[in-house]
Each structure stands twice: as structure tokens, then as C-alpha cells.
Short mmCIF file of C-alpha atoms in Angstrom, two decimals:
data_model
loop_
_atom_site.label_atom_id
_atom_site.label_comp_id
_atom_site.label_asym_id
_atom_site.label_seq_id
_atom_site.Cartn_x
_atom_site.Cartn_y
_atom_site.Cartn_z
CA MET A 1 -45.60 -51.98 -38.76
CA LYS A 2 -49.06 -51.65 -37.35
CA LYS A 3 -51.85 -50.25 -38.60
CA ILE A 4 -54.85 -48.23 -36.39
CA LEU A 5 -57.97 -46.91 -37.51
CA PHE A 6 -60.08 -44.40 -36.00
CA TYR A 7 -63.86 -44.10 -36.16
CA LEU A 8 -65.37 -40.98 -36.10
CA CYS A 9 -69.09 -39.64 -36.67
CA GLY A 10 -67.64 -36.43 -37.96
CA ILE A 11 -64.49 -34.14 -37.64
CA TYR A 12 -66.42 -31.09 -35.64
CA ASN A 13 -64.10 -29.00 -32.83
CA GLY A 14 -65.45 -30.92 -29.75
CA GLY A 15 -62.99 -32.76 -27.11
CA THR A 16 -63.60 -36.32 -28.98
CA GLU A 17 -62.19 -35.01 -32.10
CA ILE A 18 -59.53 -32.90 -30.61
CA GLU A 19 -58.29 -35.43 -28.23
CA THR A 20 -58.29 -37.93 -31.43
CA LEU A 21 -55.64 -35.62 -32.93
CA ASN A 22 -53.53 -35.45 -29.86
CA LEU A 23 -53.52 -39.10 -29.92
CA MET A 24 -52.75 -39.13 -33.68
CA LYS A 25 -49.88 -36.46 -33.07
CA ASN A 26 -48.05 -37.98 -30.16
CA LEU A 27 -48.23 -41.94 -31.56
CA ASN A 28 -44.89 -42.78 -32.90
CA LYS A 29 -45.13 -43.19 -36.62
CA GLU A 30 -42.63 -45.46 -36.98
CA LYS A 31 -44.54 -48.11 -35.16
CA TYR A 32 -47.91 -47.51 -36.69
CA GLU A 33 -49.50 -46.30 -39.83
CA LEU A 34 -52.95 -44.27 -38.82
CA LEU A 35 -56.12 -44.13 -40.95
CA TYR A 36 -59.16 -42.71 -39.95
CA TYR A 37 -62.66 -42.39 -41.32
CA TYR A 38 -65.67 -40.31 -40.72
CA HIS A 39 -69.20 -39.89 -42.57
CA ASP A 40 -70.88 -36.71 -41.85
CA LYS A 41 -68.87 -34.73 -44.17
CA GLN A 42 -71.68 -31.93 -44.32
CA ASN A 43 -71.06 -30.70 -40.77
CA SER A 44 -67.53 -31.40 -40.60
CA TYR A 45 -65.02 -28.60 -40.20
CA ASN A 46 -62.36 -28.70 -42.96
CA THR A 47 -59.63 -27.09 -40.96
CA MET A 48 -59.76 -30.01 -38.56
CA VAL A 49 -59.86 -32.47 -41.54
CA GLN A 50 -56.67 -30.89 -43.00
CA GLU A 51 -55.19 -31.59 -39.26
CA TYR A 52 -56.36 -35.19 -39.17
CA ASN A 53 -54.66 -35.49 -43.11
CA LYS A 54 -51.11 -34.45 -41.39
CA TYR A 55 -51.03 -37.32 -39.20
CA ALA A 56 -53.25 -40.30 -40.84
CA ASN A 57 -54.74 -41.41 -44.33
CA TYR A 58 -58.14 -41.41 -44.96
CA VAL A 59 -59.83 -44.37 -45.80
CA ASP A 60 -63.14 -45.59 -47.21
CA ILE A 61 -64.79 -48.33 -45.28
CA SER A 62 -67.32 -49.03 -47.79
CA ASN A 63 -64.56 -51.10 -49.28
CA ASP A 64 -62.81 -53.73 -47.19
CA VAL A 65 -59.92 -52.43 -44.91
CA LYS A 66 -57.41 -54.56 -43.07
CA VAL A 67 -56.21 -53.08 -40.33
CA ASP A 68 -54.56 -54.21 -36.37
CA THR A 69 -56.92 -52.21 -34.31
CA VAL A 70 -59.82 -50.36 -34.79
CA LEU A 71 -60.73 -47.56 -32.23
CA TYR A 72 -64.30 -46.25 -32.39
CA CYS A 73 -64.03 -42.41 -30.95
CA THR A 74 -67.78 -42.33 -31.68
CA HIS A 75 -70.54 -44.55 -32.44
CA ALA A 76 -71.02 -46.27 -35.19
CA LEU A 77 -74.64 -46.60 -35.53
CA ASP A 78 -74.92 -44.64 -39.05
CA ASP A 79 -72.59 -46.69 -40.46
CA ILE A 80 -73.39 -50.00 -38.47
CA GLU A 81 -73.25 -52.49 -41.45
CA LEU A 82 -69.93 -51.21 -43.17
CA ILE A 83 -68.08 -52.55 -39.92
CA LYS A 84 -68.40 -56.00 -41.19
CA ASN A 85 -66.48 -54.72 -44.42
CA ILE A 86 -63.02 -54.03 -41.52
CA SER A 87 -61.05 -57.00 -40.52
CA TYR A 88 -59.22 -56.76 -37.59
CA LYS A 89 -57.35 -57.88 -34.31
CA HIS A 90 -58.55 -55.69 -31.70
CA SER A 91 -60.76 -53.10 -31.43
CA TYR A 92 -61.78 -50.47 -28.81
CA PHE A 93 -64.68 -48.07 -28.18
CA TRP A 94 -62.88 -45.06 -26.89
CA PHE A 95 -65.73 -43.66 -24.56
CA HIS A 96 -66.01 -39.47 -24.56
CA TYR A 97 -69.70 -38.65 -23.82
CA PHE A 98 -73.28 -40.50 -22.30
CA TRP A 99 -75.18 -39.89 -25.21
CA GLU A 100 -78.15 -42.09 -25.98
CA ASP A 101 -76.20 -43.02 -29.09
CA GLN A 102 -72.96 -43.77 -27.93
CA GLU A 103 -74.65 -46.20 -25.18
CA ARG A 104 -76.59 -48.16 -28.08
CA PHE A 105 -73.90 -48.62 -30.15
CA LEU A 106 -71.71 -50.14 -26.98
CA ASP A 107 -74.55 -52.21 -26.75
CA ILE A 108 -75.21 -53.51 -30.26
CA GLY A 109 -71.24 -53.34 -30.30
CA LEU A 110 -70.75 -55.60 -27.41
CA LYS A 111 -73.25 -58.34 -28.91
CA ARG A 112 -72.13 -58.25 -32.24
CA ASN A 113 -68.75 -58.90 -30.90
CA TYR A 114 -67.62 -55.53 -32.50
CA ILE A 115 -65.66 -53.99 -29.93
CA ASP A 116 -63.77 -55.80 -27.30
CA LYS A 117 -62.35 -53.65 -24.52
CA VAL A 118 -64.10 -50.01 -23.66
CA ILE A 119 -61.61 -47.10 -22.80
CA THR A 120 -62.72 -44.16 -20.94
CA VAL A 121 -61.28 -41.13 -19.77
CA SER A 122 -62.63 -40.56 -15.87
CA GLU A 123 -63.50 -43.21 -13.05
CA TYR A 124 -67.16 -41.75 -12.84
CA ALA A 125 -67.61 -42.90 -16.56
CA GLN A 126 -66.01 -46.00 -16.06
CA LYS A 127 -68.22 -47.08 -12.90
CA LYS A 128 -71.17 -45.63 -15.08
CA ILE A 129 -70.23 -47.47 -17.97
CA GLN A 130 -69.44 -50.89 -15.75
CA ALA A 131 -72.94 -50.67 -14.72
CA MET A 132 -74.24 -51.09 -17.98
CA PRO A 133 -76.61 -54.32 -18.34
CA CYS A 134 -74.20 -55.25 -21.85
CA LEU A 135 -71.48 -55.32 -19.44
CA LYS A 136 -72.16 -57.66 -16.92
CA ASN A 137 -69.74 -59.75 -15.93
CA ARG A 138 -67.47 -58.02 -18.26
CA GLU A 139 -66.66 -55.32 -15.79
CA ASN A 140 -62.83 -55.99 -16.26
CA ASP A 141 -63.25 -54.40 -20.16
CA VAL A 142 -63.26 -50.87 -19.03
CA GLY A 143 -60.18 -48.80 -18.47
CA ILE A 144 -59.20 -45.55 -17.87
CA ILE A 145 -56.73 -43.53 -20.17
CA SER A 146 -56.99 -40.13 -19.27
CA ASN A 147 -57.06 -37.38 -22.13
CA ILE A 148 -53.76 -36.96 -23.64
CA LEU A 149 -52.25 -33.41 -24.16
CA ASP A 150 -49.30 -31.82 -25.71
CA GLU A 151 -48.69 -29.20 -22.21
CA ASN A 152 -45.37 -28.27 -23.64
CA GLU A 153 -47.13 -27.21 -27.06
CA ILE A 154 -50.24 -25.98 -24.89
CA ILE A 155 -47.85 -23.38 -22.74
CA GLU A 156 -45.95 -21.74 -25.68
CA LYS A 157 -49.53 -21.62 -27.52
CA SER A 158 -50.60 -19.53 -24.69
CA LYS A 159 -47.85 -17.08 -25.15
CA GLN A 160 -48.96 -15.84 -28.74
CA ASN A 161 -49.45 -12.23 -28.14
CA ILE A 162 -52.90 -11.33 -28.99
CA PRO A 163 -54.37 -7.71 -27.85
CA LEU A 164 -56.86 -8.67 -24.98
CA GLU A 165 -58.52 -6.60 -22.56
CA ARG A 166 -57.90 -6.97 -19.01
CA VAL A 167 -60.47 -5.31 -16.02
CA ASP A 168 -60.13 -4.27 -12.69
CA GLY A 169 -62.64 -7.00 -11.76
CA LEU A 170 -63.49 -10.31 -12.89
CA ASN A 171 -61.47 -11.61 -16.33
CA LEU A 172 -63.38 -14.98 -17.02
CA VAL A 173 -63.36 -17.29 -20.54
CA THR A 174 -65.32 -19.82 -21.63
CA VAL A 175 -64.23 -22.45 -24.48
CA ALA A 176 -67.11 -24.51 -25.33
CA ARG A 177 -68.88 -25.37 -28.44
CA PHE A 178 -72.28 -23.69 -28.90
CA ALA A 179 -74.91 -26.64 -27.69
CA PRO A 180 -77.41 -26.90 -25.15
CA ILE A 181 -74.94 -29.47 -22.96
CA LYS A 182 -72.45 -26.92 -22.49
CA GLY A 183 -75.16 -24.91 -20.44
CA TYR A 184 -74.60 -21.35 -21.42
CA HIS A 185 -78.31 -20.65 -20.16
CA ARG A 186 -75.85 -20.94 -17.07
CA VAL A 187 -73.46 -18.84 -18.26
CA LYS A 188 -76.24 -15.99 -18.92
CA GLN A 189 -77.41 -16.44 -15.64
CA MET A 190 -74.15 -15.80 -14.22
CA ILE A 191 -74.03 -12.88 -16.55
CA ASP A 192 -76.77 -11.32 -14.84
CA ILE A 193 -75.82 -12.18 -11.27
CA LEU A 194 -72.32 -10.20 -12.13
CA ILE A 195 -73.80 -6.97 -13.49
CA GLN A 196 -76.86 -6.91 -10.43
CA GLU A 197 -73.93 -7.49 -8.18
CA ASN A 198 -72.19 -4.21 -10.21
CA ILE A 199 -68.94 -6.03 -10.81
CA ASN A 200 -66.91 -5.02 -13.38
CA PHE A 201 -66.02 -7.91 -15.89
CA LYS A 202 -64.75 -9.07 -19.01
CA TRP A 203 -65.96 -12.69 -19.85
CA TYR A 204 -64.54 -13.88 -23.74
CA ILE A 205 -67.09 -16.61 -25.11
CA VAL A 206 -64.54 -18.87 -27.58
CA GLY A 207 -66.31 -21.34 -29.63
CA LYS A 208 -69.02 -22.07 -32.51
CA GLY A 209 -72.11 -24.34 -33.23
CA ASN A 210 -72.08 -27.61 -35.20
CA GLY A 211 -75.19 -26.58 -36.62
CA GLU A 212 -76.27 -22.87 -37.75
CA LYS A 213 -79.50 -23.48 -35.48
CA GLU A 214 -77.25 -23.88 -32.39
CA HIS A 215 -75.09 -21.45 -33.18
CA ASN A 216 -77.94 -18.80 -33.32
CA GLU A 217 -79.62 -19.72 -30.27
CA VAL A 218 -76.40 -18.89 -28.40
CA VAL A 219 -75.85 -15.63 -30.12
CA GLU A 220 -79.43 -14.82 -29.62
CA MET A 221 -79.08 -15.64 -25.88
CA LEU A 222 -76.11 -13.28 -25.45
CA LYS A 223 -77.38 -10.52 -27.52
CA GLY A 224 -77.24 -7.25 -25.12
CA TYR A 225 -74.42 -8.13 -23.35
CA GLU A 226 -71.97 -6.62 -25.65
CA LYS A 227 -70.43 -4.30 -23.03
CA ASN A 228 -68.91 -7.06 -21.04
CA VAL A 229 -69.08 -10.20 -23.29
CA GLU A 230 -67.07 -10.96 -26.49
CA LEU A 231 -67.94 -13.59 -28.76
CA VAL A 232 -64.79 -14.17 -30.48
CA GLY A 233 -65.91 -17.16 -32.43
CA HIS A 234 -63.97 -20.49 -33.09
CA LYS A 235 -59.72 -20.14 -32.51
CA SER A 236 -57.65 -23.00 -33.31
CA ASN A 237 -55.37 -21.32 -30.57
CA PRO A 238 -57.78 -20.89 -27.49
CA PHE A 239 -55.05 -20.70 -25.16
CA PRO A 240 -54.32 -16.98 -24.78
CA TYR A 241 -57.56 -16.59 -23.57
CA MET A 242 -57.37 -18.89 -21.04
CA LYS A 243 -53.88 -17.78 -19.98
CA ASN A 244 -55.25 -13.67 -19.74
CA ALA A 245 -58.54 -14.99 -17.79
CA ASP A 246 -58.65 -15.07 -14.28
CA TYR A 247 -60.89 -18.41 -13.98
CA LEU A 248 -62.20 -20.66 -16.90
CA VAL A 249 -65.54 -21.46 -16.44
CA LEU A 250 -67.52 -24.20 -18.07
CA MET A 251 -70.82 -24.51 -16.85
CA SER A 252 -71.59 -28.21 -18.60
CA ASP A 253 -75.00 -30.12 -18.12
CA ARG A 254 -72.06 -33.10 -18.04
CA GLU A 255 -68.55 -34.11 -18.80
CA THR A 256 -67.07 -37.50 -18.66
CA SER A 257 -63.60 -35.71 -18.32
CA GLY A 258 -63.47 -31.67 -19.27
CA LEU A 259 -60.29 -31.23 -21.33
CA VAL A 260 -60.60 -27.75 -21.18
CA ILE A 261 -60.39 -27.99 -17.56
CA THR A 262 -56.82 -29.97 -17.97
CA GLU A 263 -55.75 -27.30 -20.85
CA ALA A 264 -57.01 -24.44 -18.18
CA LYS A 265 -55.14 -26.13 -15.14
CA ILE A 266 -51.79 -26.57 -17.53
CA ILE A 267 -51.68 -22.79 -18.41
CA GLY A 268 -52.25 -22.01 -14.29
CA THR A 269 -55.81 -20.64 -14.78
CA PRO A 270 -58.36 -21.85 -11.69
CA CYS A 271 -61.65 -22.89 -12.97
CA ILE A 272 -65.10 -22.12 -12.21
CA VAL A 273 -67.70 -25.39 -13.30
CA SER A 274 -70.75 -26.89 -13.03
CA ASN A 275 -71.08 -29.92 -10.75
CA PHE A 276 -71.01 -32.74 -13.41
CA GLU A 277 -70.05 -36.00 -11.93
CA ALA A 278 -66.48 -36.01 -12.89
CA SER A 279 -65.95 -32.26 -12.00
CA TYR A 280 -64.68 -33.71 -8.69
CA GLU A 281 -61.90 -35.52 -10.13
CA GLN A 282 -60.31 -32.39 -11.60
CA ILE A 283 -61.27 -30.05 -9.54
CA THR A 284 -60.92 -29.22 -5.71
CA ASP A 285 -63.37 -26.60 -4.80
CA GLY A 286 -62.00 -23.75 -3.17
CA GLU A 287 -58.15 -24.52 -3.77
CA ASN A 288 -58.07 -24.90 -7.32
CA GLY A 289 -61.41 -23.81 -8.66
CA PHE A 290 -64.91 -23.57 -7.53
CA ILE A 291 -67.36 -25.99 -8.31
CA ILE A 292 -70.82 -24.57 -8.52
CA ASP A 293 -74.31 -26.61 -8.42
CA LYS A 294 -75.72 -26.25 -11.52
CA ASN A 295 -79.23 -26.50 -10.66
CA ASN A 296 -78.41 -23.55 -8.27
CA ILE A 297 -76.73 -20.73 -10.37
CA ASN A 298 -77.28 -18.08 -6.93
CA GLU A 299 -75.14 -20.38 -5.42
CA PHE A 300 -72.41 -18.13 -7.93
CA LYS A 301 -73.74 -15.10 -6.33
CA LYS A 302 -73.46 -16.44 -2.86
CA ARG A 303 -69.63 -17.36 -3.66
CA LEU A 304 -68.73 -14.14 -5.59
CA PRO A 305 -66.82 -12.73 -3.13
CA GLU A 306 -64.63 -16.15 -2.21
CA VAL A 307 -64.15 -16.07 -6.33
CA LEU A 308 -62.90 -12.39 -6.38
CA GLN A 309 -60.61 -12.69 -3.19
CA ALA A 310 -59.19 -16.37 -3.89
CA LYS A 311 -58.05 -15.89 -8.02
CA GLU A 312 -54.28 -15.27 -7.38
CA LYS A 313 -54.07 -17.59 -4.48
CA MET A 314 -55.63 -20.22 -6.68
CA ARG A 315 -53.25 -19.57 -9.67
CA GLU A 316 -50.09 -19.86 -7.28
CA LYS A 317 -51.24 -22.89 -6.57
CA LEU A 318 -51.66 -24.13 -9.80
CA LYS A 319 -48.45 -23.44 -10.42
CA ASN A 320 -47.45 -26.86 -8.48
CA PHE A 321 -50.01 -28.47 -11.26
CA LYS A 322 -47.81 -31.76 -12.78
CA TYR A 323 -48.96 -33.48 -16.12
CA CYS A 324 -47.35 -36.14 -17.49
CA LYS A 325 -48.07 -37.20 -20.63
CA LYS A 326 -45.43 -40.23 -20.98
CA ASP A 327 -47.15 -42.39 -18.79
CA ILE A 328 -50.39 -42.05 -20.67
CA LEU A 329 -48.82 -42.40 -23.70
CA GLU A 330 -47.46 -45.81 -22.30
CA LYS A 331 -50.75 -46.65 -21.21
CA TRP A 332 -51.99 -46.43 -25.57
CA GLU A 333 -48.56 -48.40 -26.32
CA GLU A 334 -50.09 -51.23 -24.04
CA ILE A 335 -53.12 -51.80 -26.03
CA LEU A 336 -52.22 -51.00 -29.27
#
């Protein structure tokens, strides 16, 4: 049985941690013994840690650890010296976000031979990583494996009976942690546009901040909109909110691949997203959603008639969306 060690900085409720949990759930437990490590105990979510414990065992890397494969799911700069305590045959950096620390760790990890290869989740990310100086002449060491999701579980969870208000007009949902990178200032601008245009709308916001400061900033930003906007906090099952909506809205500064966009498409809900680079790999503008210039939110105002008219047509088109978890799992099997 092969031992796989997942390394994380902390276990929050972002896409990286959810995606790691999804992979843990789907790997064959008869073939792999799953271990995990994280150092940020203070800010991690206990409920998410409990979920990890269902599929993997925590291991302390301050002691010597011997495994077959290390999968760095986030940067390891805070524990860079402790990595020497891990003996392994293969190591991969599962690159999700272009944070400065992620790129620094990739550079250091390659130079110190802590990282054999890089796995990312989109063509945009692959090309950008391949262009980094630390990967000169190593472009073939950067591969793509799309986000892994359990489409059947998502569909079943979306059927959970939750009393949610719907209005004649526009029903929206945002599922994202409270952080500046998620573009909640753009959400506020869009809310103002809808009010100015006298649109009847209901907007559910599903999420919370990793820290008190970030959380309170978003709460304060959206204060005064209670008639139309409901902050429901973090939900272990956000899918009924997505199913209830005409559109999922994600206004991020950047995403290597929006996990929540694929989840929404599986449920059959079209999306309104900002024009982060990878958005064009997930959304065909005007067909299964709308891509709005993140530097010009007035574009949303111009396209409101389209948004209002296209919601049913787009939902009908999404009935043809196919997601195949089996193909993604086979790619993981190849490298593990």
C-alpha cells in the first residue's frame, strides 16, 4: 500500500482545502494510505479538520516521516526546514493560486529538489508557471489535472429542502470566502446598479472570512442592503443556494480555476464572473454565463437586459454539460 502525504498550511474552507478533501474522498483506500499535515492550527476550521480525519491520518513532520509521495497543496515556507524530515520517492506541488508565497516556495522547492513536478488546474496556470524562471528548460514538468468533484453528491445535496426566498426578477448567489481577492467590492457595485435600475432581486452570500478582520470588512461593506441581500455565513452544503439562483456570481481578482463555477454548472446554474484569465476556460460568454470586465463593472449595467432575458435559455443549455470524475481520477492514478 502506497503512503501519500498531503501538506497544507492550514485547513480553511477555500477551494484548495475543499479540492484536497475531494481527492482524499475519491482515492482508493485499498491502494493508498492517506496522511496529512498542516501547521496553522489557530485559524483552521475544526469542522473541516474533522472531515479530513474521516479519510486521512494527521502526521507530525517534526518527526521523521517516510512516504511514497508528497503532495504540497499549499506553500511550505513556514516549515521549509522541516521538509528535510520527510523521506519520499516522488513529490508534487499542486499549484492552485498565484500568491507570492506560492511562487517563492516553488522557486525554493525546485532549487532544493523538494519538488519533482508541478500539477495545476488550468491551461492559463500551466502556461504562466512554465514561463517562470525557476522552470526554465523544465516546461514538461508542469501538468494539468482538472478539479475533482463528485457530481452525483453535488446534485443530491442540491436537492436538500431549505426555505429560500425567490423573487420575480433576479435571484443571485455568491459562494466565496470573505477576502479582498474575491472581489466583494465589485459585488457591492453590482448591488448598487440593480437598485439604481429598479430591479427586483434577492442575493444570497454564502461564506465567511478566515480571520475576524477580513470577515468584518465584508459585513460592513454590505451593511444597509438587508432588504435584498442576505449573508448566511459558511454552509457545509451551499448547493441548494446555487440551485435556487438564476446565476452564481463570482467577481474575483484572479482564480486559477473557479471550483464553484464547475459546481454551479453541474447543478445547472449559469454564472456571472469577472474576466480573470481562467474564466474563459470555464465560461463561454453569452452561452452558459456572462464574463464582466472586473475593471469596468458598468459593463454589468449595459448587459442587464441580456442577463434578465437569458437565464432560462442558459439553464436549458447547461442540461448538456458533462463532467467526468472518472477521467480525472485516472490522471491522479497515473502519477500516484
